[in-house]
PDB file of C-alpha atoms in Angstrom:
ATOM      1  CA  UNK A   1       1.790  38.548  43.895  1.00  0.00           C
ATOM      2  CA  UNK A   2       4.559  40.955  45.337  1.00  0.00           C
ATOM      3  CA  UNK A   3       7.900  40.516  44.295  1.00  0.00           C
ATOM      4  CA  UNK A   4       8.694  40.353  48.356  1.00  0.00           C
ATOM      5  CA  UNK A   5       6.694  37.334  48.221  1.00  0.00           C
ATOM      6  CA  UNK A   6       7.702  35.239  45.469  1.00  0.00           C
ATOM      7  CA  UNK A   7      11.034  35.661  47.174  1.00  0.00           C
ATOM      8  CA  UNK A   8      10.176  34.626  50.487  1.00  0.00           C
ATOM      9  CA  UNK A   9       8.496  31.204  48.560  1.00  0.00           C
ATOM     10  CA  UNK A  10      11.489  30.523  46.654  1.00  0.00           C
ATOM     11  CA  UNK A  11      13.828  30.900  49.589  1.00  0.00           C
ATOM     12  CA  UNK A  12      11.335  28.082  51.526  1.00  0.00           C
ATOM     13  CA  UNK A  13      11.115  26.187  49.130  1.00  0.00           C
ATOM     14  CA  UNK A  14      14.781  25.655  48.182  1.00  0.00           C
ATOM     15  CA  UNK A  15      15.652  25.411  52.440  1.00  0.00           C
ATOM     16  CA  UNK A  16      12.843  22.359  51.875  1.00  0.00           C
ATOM     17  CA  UNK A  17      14.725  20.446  49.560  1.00  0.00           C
ATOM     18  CA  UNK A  18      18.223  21.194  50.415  1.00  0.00           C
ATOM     19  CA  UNK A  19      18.719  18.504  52.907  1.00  0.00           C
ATOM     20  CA  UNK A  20      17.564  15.636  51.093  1.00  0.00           C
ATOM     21  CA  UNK A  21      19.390  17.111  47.597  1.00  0.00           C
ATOM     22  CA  UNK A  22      22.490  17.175  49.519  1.00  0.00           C
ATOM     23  CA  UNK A  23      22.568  13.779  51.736  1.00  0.00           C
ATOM     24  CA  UNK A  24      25.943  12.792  50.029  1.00  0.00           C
ATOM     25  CA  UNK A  25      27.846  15.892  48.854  1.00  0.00           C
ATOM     26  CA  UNK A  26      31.650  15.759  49.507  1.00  0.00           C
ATOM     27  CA  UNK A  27      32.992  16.152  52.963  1.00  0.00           C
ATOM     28  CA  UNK A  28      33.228  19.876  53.455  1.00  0.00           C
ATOM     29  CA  UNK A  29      31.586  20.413  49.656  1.00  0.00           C
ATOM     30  CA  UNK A  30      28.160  22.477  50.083  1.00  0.00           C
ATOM     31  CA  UNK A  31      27.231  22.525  46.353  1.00  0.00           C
ATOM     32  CA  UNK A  32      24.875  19.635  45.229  1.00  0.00           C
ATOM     33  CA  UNK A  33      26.062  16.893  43.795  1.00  0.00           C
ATOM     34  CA  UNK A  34      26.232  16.572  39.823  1.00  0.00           C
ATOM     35  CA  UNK A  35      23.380  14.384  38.935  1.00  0.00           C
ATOM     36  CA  UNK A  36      24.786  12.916  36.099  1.00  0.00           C
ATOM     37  CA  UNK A  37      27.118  11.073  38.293  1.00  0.00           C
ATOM     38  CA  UNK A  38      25.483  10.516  42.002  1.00  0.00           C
ATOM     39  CA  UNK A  39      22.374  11.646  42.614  1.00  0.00           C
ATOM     40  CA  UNK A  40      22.384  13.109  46.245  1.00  0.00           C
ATOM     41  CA  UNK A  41      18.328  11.375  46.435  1.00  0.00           C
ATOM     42  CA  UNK A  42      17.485   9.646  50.046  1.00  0.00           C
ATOM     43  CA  UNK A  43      16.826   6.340  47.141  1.00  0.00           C
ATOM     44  CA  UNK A  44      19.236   4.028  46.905  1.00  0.00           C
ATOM     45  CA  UNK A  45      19.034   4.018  42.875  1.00  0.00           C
ATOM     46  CA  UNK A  46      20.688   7.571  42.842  1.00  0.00           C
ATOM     47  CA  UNK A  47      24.029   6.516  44.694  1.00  0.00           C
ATOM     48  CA  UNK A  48      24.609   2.243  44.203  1.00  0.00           C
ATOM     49  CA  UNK A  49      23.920   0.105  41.117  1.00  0.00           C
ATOM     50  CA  UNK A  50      20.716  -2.191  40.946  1.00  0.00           C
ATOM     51  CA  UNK A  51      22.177  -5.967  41.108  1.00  0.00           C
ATOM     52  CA  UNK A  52      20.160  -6.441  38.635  1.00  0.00           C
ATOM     53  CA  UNK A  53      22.079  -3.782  36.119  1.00  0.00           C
ATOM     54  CA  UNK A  54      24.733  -3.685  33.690  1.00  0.00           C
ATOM     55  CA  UNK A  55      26.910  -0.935  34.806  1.00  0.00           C
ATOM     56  CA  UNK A  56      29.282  -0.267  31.823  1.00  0.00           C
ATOM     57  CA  UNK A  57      27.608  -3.569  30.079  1.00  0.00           C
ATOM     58  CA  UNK A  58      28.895  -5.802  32.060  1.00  0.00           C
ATOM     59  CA  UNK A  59      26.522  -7.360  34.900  1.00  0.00           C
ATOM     60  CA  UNK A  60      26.650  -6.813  38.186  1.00  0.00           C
ATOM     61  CA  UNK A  61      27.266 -10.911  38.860  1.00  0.00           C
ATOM     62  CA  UNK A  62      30.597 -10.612  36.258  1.00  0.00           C
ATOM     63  CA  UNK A  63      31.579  -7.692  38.072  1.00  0.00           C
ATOM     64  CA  UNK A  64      32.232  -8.939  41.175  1.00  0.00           C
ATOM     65  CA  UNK A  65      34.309 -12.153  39.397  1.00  0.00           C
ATOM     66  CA  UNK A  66      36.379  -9.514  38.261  1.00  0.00           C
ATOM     67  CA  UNK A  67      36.423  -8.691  41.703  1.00  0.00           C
ATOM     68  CA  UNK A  68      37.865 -11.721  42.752  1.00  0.00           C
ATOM     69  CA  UNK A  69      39.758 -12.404  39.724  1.00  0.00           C
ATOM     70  CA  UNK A  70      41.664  -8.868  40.722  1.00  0.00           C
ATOM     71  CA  UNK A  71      42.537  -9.953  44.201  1.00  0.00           C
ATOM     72  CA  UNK A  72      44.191 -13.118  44.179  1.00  0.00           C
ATOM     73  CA  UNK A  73      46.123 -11.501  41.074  1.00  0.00           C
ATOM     74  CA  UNK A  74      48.007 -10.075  43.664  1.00  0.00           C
ATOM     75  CA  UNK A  75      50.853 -11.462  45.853  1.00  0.00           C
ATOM     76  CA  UNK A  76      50.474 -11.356  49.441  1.00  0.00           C
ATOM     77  CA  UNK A  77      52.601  -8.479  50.015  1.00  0.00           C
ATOM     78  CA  UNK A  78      50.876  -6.074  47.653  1.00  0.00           C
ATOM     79  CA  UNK A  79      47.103  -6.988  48.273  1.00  0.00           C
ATOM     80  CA  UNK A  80      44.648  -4.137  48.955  1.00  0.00           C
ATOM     81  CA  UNK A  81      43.095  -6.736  51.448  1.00  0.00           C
ATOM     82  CA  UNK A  82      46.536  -6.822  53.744  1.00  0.00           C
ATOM     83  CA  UNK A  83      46.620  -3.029  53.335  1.00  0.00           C
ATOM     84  CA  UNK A  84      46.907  -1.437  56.788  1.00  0.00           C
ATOM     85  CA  UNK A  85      46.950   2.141  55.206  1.00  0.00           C
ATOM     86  CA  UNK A  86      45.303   2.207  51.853  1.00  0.00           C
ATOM     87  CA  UNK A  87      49.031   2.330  49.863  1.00  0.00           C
ATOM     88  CA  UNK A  88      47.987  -0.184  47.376  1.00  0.00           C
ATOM     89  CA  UNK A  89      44.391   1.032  46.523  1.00  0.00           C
ATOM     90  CA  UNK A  90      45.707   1.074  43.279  1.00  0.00           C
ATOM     91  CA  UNK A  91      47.118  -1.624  42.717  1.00  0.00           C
ATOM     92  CA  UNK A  92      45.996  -3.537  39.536  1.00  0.00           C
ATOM     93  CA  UNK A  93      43.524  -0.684  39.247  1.00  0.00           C
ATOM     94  CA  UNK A  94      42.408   0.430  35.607  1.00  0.00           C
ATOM     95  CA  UNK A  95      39.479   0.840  33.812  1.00  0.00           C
ATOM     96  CA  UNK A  96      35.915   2.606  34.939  1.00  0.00           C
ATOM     97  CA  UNK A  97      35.527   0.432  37.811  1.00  0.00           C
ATOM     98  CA  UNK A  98      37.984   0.355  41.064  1.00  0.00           C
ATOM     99  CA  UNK A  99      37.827  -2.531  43.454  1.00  0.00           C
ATOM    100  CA  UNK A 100      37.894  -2.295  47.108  1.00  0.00           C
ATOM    101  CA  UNK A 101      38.282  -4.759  49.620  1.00  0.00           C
ATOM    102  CA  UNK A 102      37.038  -5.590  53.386  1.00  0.00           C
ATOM    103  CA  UNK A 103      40.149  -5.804  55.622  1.00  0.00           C
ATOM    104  CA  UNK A 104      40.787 -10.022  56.471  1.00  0.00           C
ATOM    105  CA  UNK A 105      42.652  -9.306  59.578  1.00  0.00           C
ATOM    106  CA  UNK A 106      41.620  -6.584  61.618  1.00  0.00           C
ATOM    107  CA  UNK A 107      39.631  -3.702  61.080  1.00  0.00           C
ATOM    108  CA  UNK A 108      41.603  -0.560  59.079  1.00  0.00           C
ATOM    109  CA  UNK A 109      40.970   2.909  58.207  1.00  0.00           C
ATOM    110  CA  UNK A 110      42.361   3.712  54.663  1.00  0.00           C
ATOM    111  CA  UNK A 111      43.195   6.272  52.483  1.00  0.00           C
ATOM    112  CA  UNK A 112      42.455   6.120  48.957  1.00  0.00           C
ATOM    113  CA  UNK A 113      42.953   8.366  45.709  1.00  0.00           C
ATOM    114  CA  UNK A 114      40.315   7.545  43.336  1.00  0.00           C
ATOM    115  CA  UNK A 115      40.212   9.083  39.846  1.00  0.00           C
ATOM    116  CA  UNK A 116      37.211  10.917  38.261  1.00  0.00           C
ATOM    117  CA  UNK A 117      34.502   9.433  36.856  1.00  0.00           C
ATOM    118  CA  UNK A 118      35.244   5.495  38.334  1.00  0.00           C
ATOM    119  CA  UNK A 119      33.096   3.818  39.940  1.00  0.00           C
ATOM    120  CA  UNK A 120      33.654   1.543  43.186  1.00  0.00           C
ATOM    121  CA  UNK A 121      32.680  -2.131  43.955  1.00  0.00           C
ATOM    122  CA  UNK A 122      33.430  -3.215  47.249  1.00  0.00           C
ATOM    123  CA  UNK A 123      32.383  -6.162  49.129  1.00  0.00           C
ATOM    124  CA  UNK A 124      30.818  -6.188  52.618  1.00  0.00           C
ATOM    125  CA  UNK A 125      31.403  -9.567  53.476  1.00  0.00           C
ATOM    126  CA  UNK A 126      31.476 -12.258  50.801  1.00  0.00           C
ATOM    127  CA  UNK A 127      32.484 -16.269  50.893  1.00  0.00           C
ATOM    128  CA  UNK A 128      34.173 -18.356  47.664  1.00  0.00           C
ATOM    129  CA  UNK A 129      35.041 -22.023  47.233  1.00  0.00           C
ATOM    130  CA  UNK A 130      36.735 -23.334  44.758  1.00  0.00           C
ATOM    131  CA  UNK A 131      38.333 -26.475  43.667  1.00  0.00           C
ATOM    132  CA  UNK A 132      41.805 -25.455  45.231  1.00  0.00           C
ATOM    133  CA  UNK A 133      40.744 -24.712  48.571  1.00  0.00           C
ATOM    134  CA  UNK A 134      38.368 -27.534  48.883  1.00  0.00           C
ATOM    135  CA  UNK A 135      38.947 -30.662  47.047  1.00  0.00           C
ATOM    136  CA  UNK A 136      36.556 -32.438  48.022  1.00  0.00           C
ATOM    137  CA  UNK A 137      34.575 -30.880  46.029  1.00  0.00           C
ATOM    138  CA  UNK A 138      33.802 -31.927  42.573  1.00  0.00           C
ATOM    139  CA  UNK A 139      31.151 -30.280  40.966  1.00  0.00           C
ATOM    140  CA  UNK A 140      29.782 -26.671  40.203  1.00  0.00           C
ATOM    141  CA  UNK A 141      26.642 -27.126  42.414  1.00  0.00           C
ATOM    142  CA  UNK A 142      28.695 -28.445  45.322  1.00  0.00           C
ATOM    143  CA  UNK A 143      31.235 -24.955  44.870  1.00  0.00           C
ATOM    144  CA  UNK A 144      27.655 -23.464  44.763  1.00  0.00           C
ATOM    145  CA  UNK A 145      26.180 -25.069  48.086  1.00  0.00           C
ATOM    146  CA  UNK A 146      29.492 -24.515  49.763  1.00  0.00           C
ATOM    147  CA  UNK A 147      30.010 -20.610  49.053  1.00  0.00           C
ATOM    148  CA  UNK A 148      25.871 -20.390  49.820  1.00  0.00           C
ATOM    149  CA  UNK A 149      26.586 -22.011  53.223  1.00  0.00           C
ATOM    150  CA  UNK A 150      29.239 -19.948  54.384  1.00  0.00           C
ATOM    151  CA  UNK A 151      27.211 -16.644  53.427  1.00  0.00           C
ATOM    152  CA  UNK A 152      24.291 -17.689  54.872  1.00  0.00           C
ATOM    153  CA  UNK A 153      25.716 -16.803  58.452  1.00  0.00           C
ATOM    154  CA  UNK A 154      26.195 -13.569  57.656  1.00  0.00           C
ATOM    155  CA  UNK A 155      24.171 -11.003  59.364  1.00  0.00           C
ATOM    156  CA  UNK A 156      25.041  -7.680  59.905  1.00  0.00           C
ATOM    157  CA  UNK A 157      25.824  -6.121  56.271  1.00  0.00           C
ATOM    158  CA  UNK A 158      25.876  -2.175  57.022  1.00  0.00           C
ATOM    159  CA  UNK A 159      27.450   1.124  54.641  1.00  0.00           C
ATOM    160  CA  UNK A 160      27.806   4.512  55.415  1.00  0.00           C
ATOM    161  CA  UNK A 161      28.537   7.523  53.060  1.00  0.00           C
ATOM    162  CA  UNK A 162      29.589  10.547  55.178  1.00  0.00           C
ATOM    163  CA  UNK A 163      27.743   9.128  58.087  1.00  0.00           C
ATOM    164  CA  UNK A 164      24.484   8.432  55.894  1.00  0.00           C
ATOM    165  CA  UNK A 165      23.746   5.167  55.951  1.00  0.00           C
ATOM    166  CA  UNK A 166      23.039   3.554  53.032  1.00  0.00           C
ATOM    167  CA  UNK A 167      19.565   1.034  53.509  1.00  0.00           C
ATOM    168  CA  UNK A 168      18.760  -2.350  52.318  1.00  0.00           C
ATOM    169  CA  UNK A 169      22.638  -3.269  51.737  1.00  0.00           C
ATOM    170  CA  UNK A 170      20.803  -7.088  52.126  1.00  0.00           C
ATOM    171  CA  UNK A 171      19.402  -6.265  48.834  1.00  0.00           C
ATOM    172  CA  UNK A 172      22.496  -6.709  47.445  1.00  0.00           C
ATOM    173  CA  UNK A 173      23.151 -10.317  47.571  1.00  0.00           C
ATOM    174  CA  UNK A 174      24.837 -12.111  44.885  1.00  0.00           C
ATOM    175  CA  UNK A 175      25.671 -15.409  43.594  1.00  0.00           C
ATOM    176  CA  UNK A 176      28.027 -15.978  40.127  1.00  0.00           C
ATOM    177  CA  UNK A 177      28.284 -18.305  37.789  1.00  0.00           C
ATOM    178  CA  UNK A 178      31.127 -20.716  37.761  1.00  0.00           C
ATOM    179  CA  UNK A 179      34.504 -18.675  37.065  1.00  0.00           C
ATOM    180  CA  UNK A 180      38.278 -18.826  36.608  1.00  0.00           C
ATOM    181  CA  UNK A 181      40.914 -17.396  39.001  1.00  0.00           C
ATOM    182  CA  UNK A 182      44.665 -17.533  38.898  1.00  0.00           C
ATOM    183  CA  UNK A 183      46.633 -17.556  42.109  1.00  0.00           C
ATOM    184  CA  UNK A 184      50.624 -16.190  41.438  1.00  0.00           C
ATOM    185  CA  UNK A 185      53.715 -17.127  43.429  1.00  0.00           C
ATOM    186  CA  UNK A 186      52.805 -16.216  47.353  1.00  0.00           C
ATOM    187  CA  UNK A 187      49.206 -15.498  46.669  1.00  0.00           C
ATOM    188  CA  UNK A 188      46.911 -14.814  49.743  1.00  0.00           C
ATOM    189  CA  UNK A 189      45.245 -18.575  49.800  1.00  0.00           C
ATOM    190  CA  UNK A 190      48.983 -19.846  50.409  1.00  0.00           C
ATOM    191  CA  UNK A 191      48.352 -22.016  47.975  1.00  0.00           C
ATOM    192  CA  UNK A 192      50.518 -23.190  44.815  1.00  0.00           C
ATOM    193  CA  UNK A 193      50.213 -20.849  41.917  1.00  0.00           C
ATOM    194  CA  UNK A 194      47.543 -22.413  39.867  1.00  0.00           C
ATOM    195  CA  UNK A 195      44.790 -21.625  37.878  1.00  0.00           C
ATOM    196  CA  UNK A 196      41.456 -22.960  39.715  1.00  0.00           C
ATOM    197  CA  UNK A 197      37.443 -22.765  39.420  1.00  0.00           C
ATOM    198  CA  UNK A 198      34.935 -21.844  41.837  1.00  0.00           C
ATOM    199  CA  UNK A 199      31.276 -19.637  42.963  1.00  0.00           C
ATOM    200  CA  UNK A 200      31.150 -16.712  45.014  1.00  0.00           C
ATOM    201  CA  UNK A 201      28.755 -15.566  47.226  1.00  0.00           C
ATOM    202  CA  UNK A 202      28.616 -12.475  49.210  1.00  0.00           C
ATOM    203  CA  UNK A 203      27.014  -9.031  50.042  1.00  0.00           C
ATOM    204  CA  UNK A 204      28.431  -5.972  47.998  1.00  0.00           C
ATOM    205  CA  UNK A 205      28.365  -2.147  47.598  1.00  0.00           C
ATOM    206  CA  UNK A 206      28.606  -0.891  43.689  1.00  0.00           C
ATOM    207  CA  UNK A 207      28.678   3.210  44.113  1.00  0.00           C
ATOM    208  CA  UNK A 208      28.326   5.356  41.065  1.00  0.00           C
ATOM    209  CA  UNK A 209      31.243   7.434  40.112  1.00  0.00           C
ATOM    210  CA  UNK A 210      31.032  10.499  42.826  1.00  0.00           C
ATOM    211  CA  UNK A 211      31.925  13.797  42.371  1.00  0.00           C
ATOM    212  CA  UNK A 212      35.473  15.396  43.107  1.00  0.00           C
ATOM    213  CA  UNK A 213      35.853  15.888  46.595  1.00  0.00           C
ATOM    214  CA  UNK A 214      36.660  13.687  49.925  1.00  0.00           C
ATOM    215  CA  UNK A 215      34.376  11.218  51.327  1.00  0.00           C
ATOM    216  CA  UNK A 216      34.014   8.600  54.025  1.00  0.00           C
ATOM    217  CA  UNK A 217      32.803   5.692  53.469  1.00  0.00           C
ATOM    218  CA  UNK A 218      32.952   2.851  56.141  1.00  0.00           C
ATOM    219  CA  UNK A 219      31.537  -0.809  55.301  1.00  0.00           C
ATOM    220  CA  UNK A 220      30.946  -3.395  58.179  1.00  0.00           C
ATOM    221  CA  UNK A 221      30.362  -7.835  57.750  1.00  0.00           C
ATOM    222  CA  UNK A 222      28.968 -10.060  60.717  1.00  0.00           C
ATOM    223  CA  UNK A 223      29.299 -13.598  60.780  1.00  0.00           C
ATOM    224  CA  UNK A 224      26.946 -14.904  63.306  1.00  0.00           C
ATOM    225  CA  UNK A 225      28.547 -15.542  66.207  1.00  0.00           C
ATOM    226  CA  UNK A 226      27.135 -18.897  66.860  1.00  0.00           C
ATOM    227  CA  UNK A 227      28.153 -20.536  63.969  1.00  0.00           C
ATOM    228  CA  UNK A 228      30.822 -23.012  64.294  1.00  0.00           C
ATOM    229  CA  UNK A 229      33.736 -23.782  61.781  1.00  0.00           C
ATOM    230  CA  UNK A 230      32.721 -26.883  60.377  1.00  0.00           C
ATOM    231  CA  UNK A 231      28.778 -24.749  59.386  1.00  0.00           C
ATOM    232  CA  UNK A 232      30.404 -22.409  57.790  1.00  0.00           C
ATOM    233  CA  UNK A 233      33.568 -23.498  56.507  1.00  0.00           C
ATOM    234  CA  UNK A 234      35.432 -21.349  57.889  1.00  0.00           C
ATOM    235  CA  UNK A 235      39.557 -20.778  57.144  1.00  0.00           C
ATOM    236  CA  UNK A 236      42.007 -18.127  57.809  1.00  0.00           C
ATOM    237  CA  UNK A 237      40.221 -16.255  54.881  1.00  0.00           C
ATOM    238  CA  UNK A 238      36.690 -16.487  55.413  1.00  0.00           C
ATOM    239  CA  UNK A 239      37.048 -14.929  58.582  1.00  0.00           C
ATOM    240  CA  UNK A 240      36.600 -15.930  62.378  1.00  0.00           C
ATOM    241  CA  UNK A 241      33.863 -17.326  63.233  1.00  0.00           C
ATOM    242  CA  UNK A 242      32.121 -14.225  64.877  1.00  0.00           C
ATOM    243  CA  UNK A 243      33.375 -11.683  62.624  1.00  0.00           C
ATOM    244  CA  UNK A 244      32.456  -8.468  63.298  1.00  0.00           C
ATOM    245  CA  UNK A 245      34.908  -5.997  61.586  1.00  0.00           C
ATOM    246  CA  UNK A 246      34.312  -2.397  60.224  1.00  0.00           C
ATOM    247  CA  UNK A 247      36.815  -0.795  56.980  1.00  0.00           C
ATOM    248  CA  UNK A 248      36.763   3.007  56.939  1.00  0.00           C
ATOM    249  CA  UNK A 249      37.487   4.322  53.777  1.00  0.00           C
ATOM    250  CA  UNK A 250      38.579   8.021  53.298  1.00  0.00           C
ATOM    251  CA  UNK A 251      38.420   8.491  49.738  1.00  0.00           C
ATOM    252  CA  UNK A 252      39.668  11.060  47.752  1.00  0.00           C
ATOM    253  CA  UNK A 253      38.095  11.969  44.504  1.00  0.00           C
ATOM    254  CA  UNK A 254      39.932  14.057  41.994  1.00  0.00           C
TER     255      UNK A 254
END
């Protein structure tokens, strides 16, 4: 075959698979992503966790009681949650995962600095109860019907990475075992500091450490907008009833 040729091939052949290869490359970033990290694949395997894995061996349901464990750890004044700007991404932050969090109030656009190699669990919408915030309550499988309840109303779960969206975020449902939390002095719950038990429920993102460079990644919850208080639960944390609230990240890998 002439050499002319062969060239020609290669060329269309590497324009064919270009696009697809480089879905979620860095803002600005033209060079494929490093597949040992995220794979830049249309399937959702190459970018999220399964919630079914073990990412670092520890499973995706004890991950996100970590994520709850990690923010009511923090005082009112310093939780990523209240965070207008993205100032205290880091707060409590270590290890090989880094939590984010839905704004409660209003929606945000944030600015984050996240270290090399982490990965990043964030929640799209998710519901707790625990013994504190409703004692009435008295056993695990009444935490577990109440948190179940609240998240059943939600119905718009939707991600974006660099304006891809990111499909079947309903896939990623999940419901934890019973598990401790400790609420300081001025804790978001305004509730005495205490240590308290309870079962989550809720709709998360778990992204695969991503290459250096800057990204945007915006999460969105719905709470149907029929549901009443007294269906759902609903408090000052939950959410309105009718919540409808997009968080834009702008993350900064380095």
């Amino acid at each position: 075959m002439e050499k002319s040729v062969i060239i020609v091939l290669f060329i269309v052949l590497l324009i064919a698979v270009l696009p697809t290869n480089a879905l979620f490359a860095s803002k600005g970033n033209k060079s494929l992503v490093n597949q040992d990290m995220v794979s830049a694949d249309s399937n959702n395997s190459s970018i999220v966790y399964d919630s079914n894995s073990s990412p670092f061996n520890i499973s995706y349901a004890d991950w996100t009681e970590k994520w709850w464990q990690w923010t009511y750890s923090i005082p009112w004044n310093k939780n990523p949650s209240y965070d207008d700007t993205g100032e205290h991404c880091d707060e409590n932050q270590n290890g090989p995962v880094w939590f984010l969090t839905q704004a409660f109030e209003h929606p945000v656009e944030r600015t984050c600095n996240i270290p090399q190699n982490t990965a990043l669990l964030i929640t799209i919408l998710n519901s707790e109860c625990s013994y504190a915030e409703f004692k009435e309550l008295k056993t695990e499988e009444e935490l577990r019907e109440c948190a179940k309840n609240i998240q059943d109303f939600v119905t718009g779960a939707k991600a974006s990475l660099n304006n891809i969206t990111i499909p079947n975020i309903d896939e990623y449902r999940i419901q934890t075992d019973l598990f401790n939390f400790t609420l300081p002095q001025d804790n978001i719950l305004n509730l005495t500091a205490q240590t308290t038990q309870a079962v989550a429920d809720g709709n998360w993102l778990f992204l695969k450490p991503l290459p250096p460079g800057n990204y945007e990644l915006k999460v969105k919850g719905e709470i149907d907008s029929k549901a009443s208080a007294n269906e759902t639960g609903g408090n000052e944390y939950n959410g309105p009833i009718g919540w409808n609230q997009t968080t834009i990240y702008n993350l900064l890998v380095n």
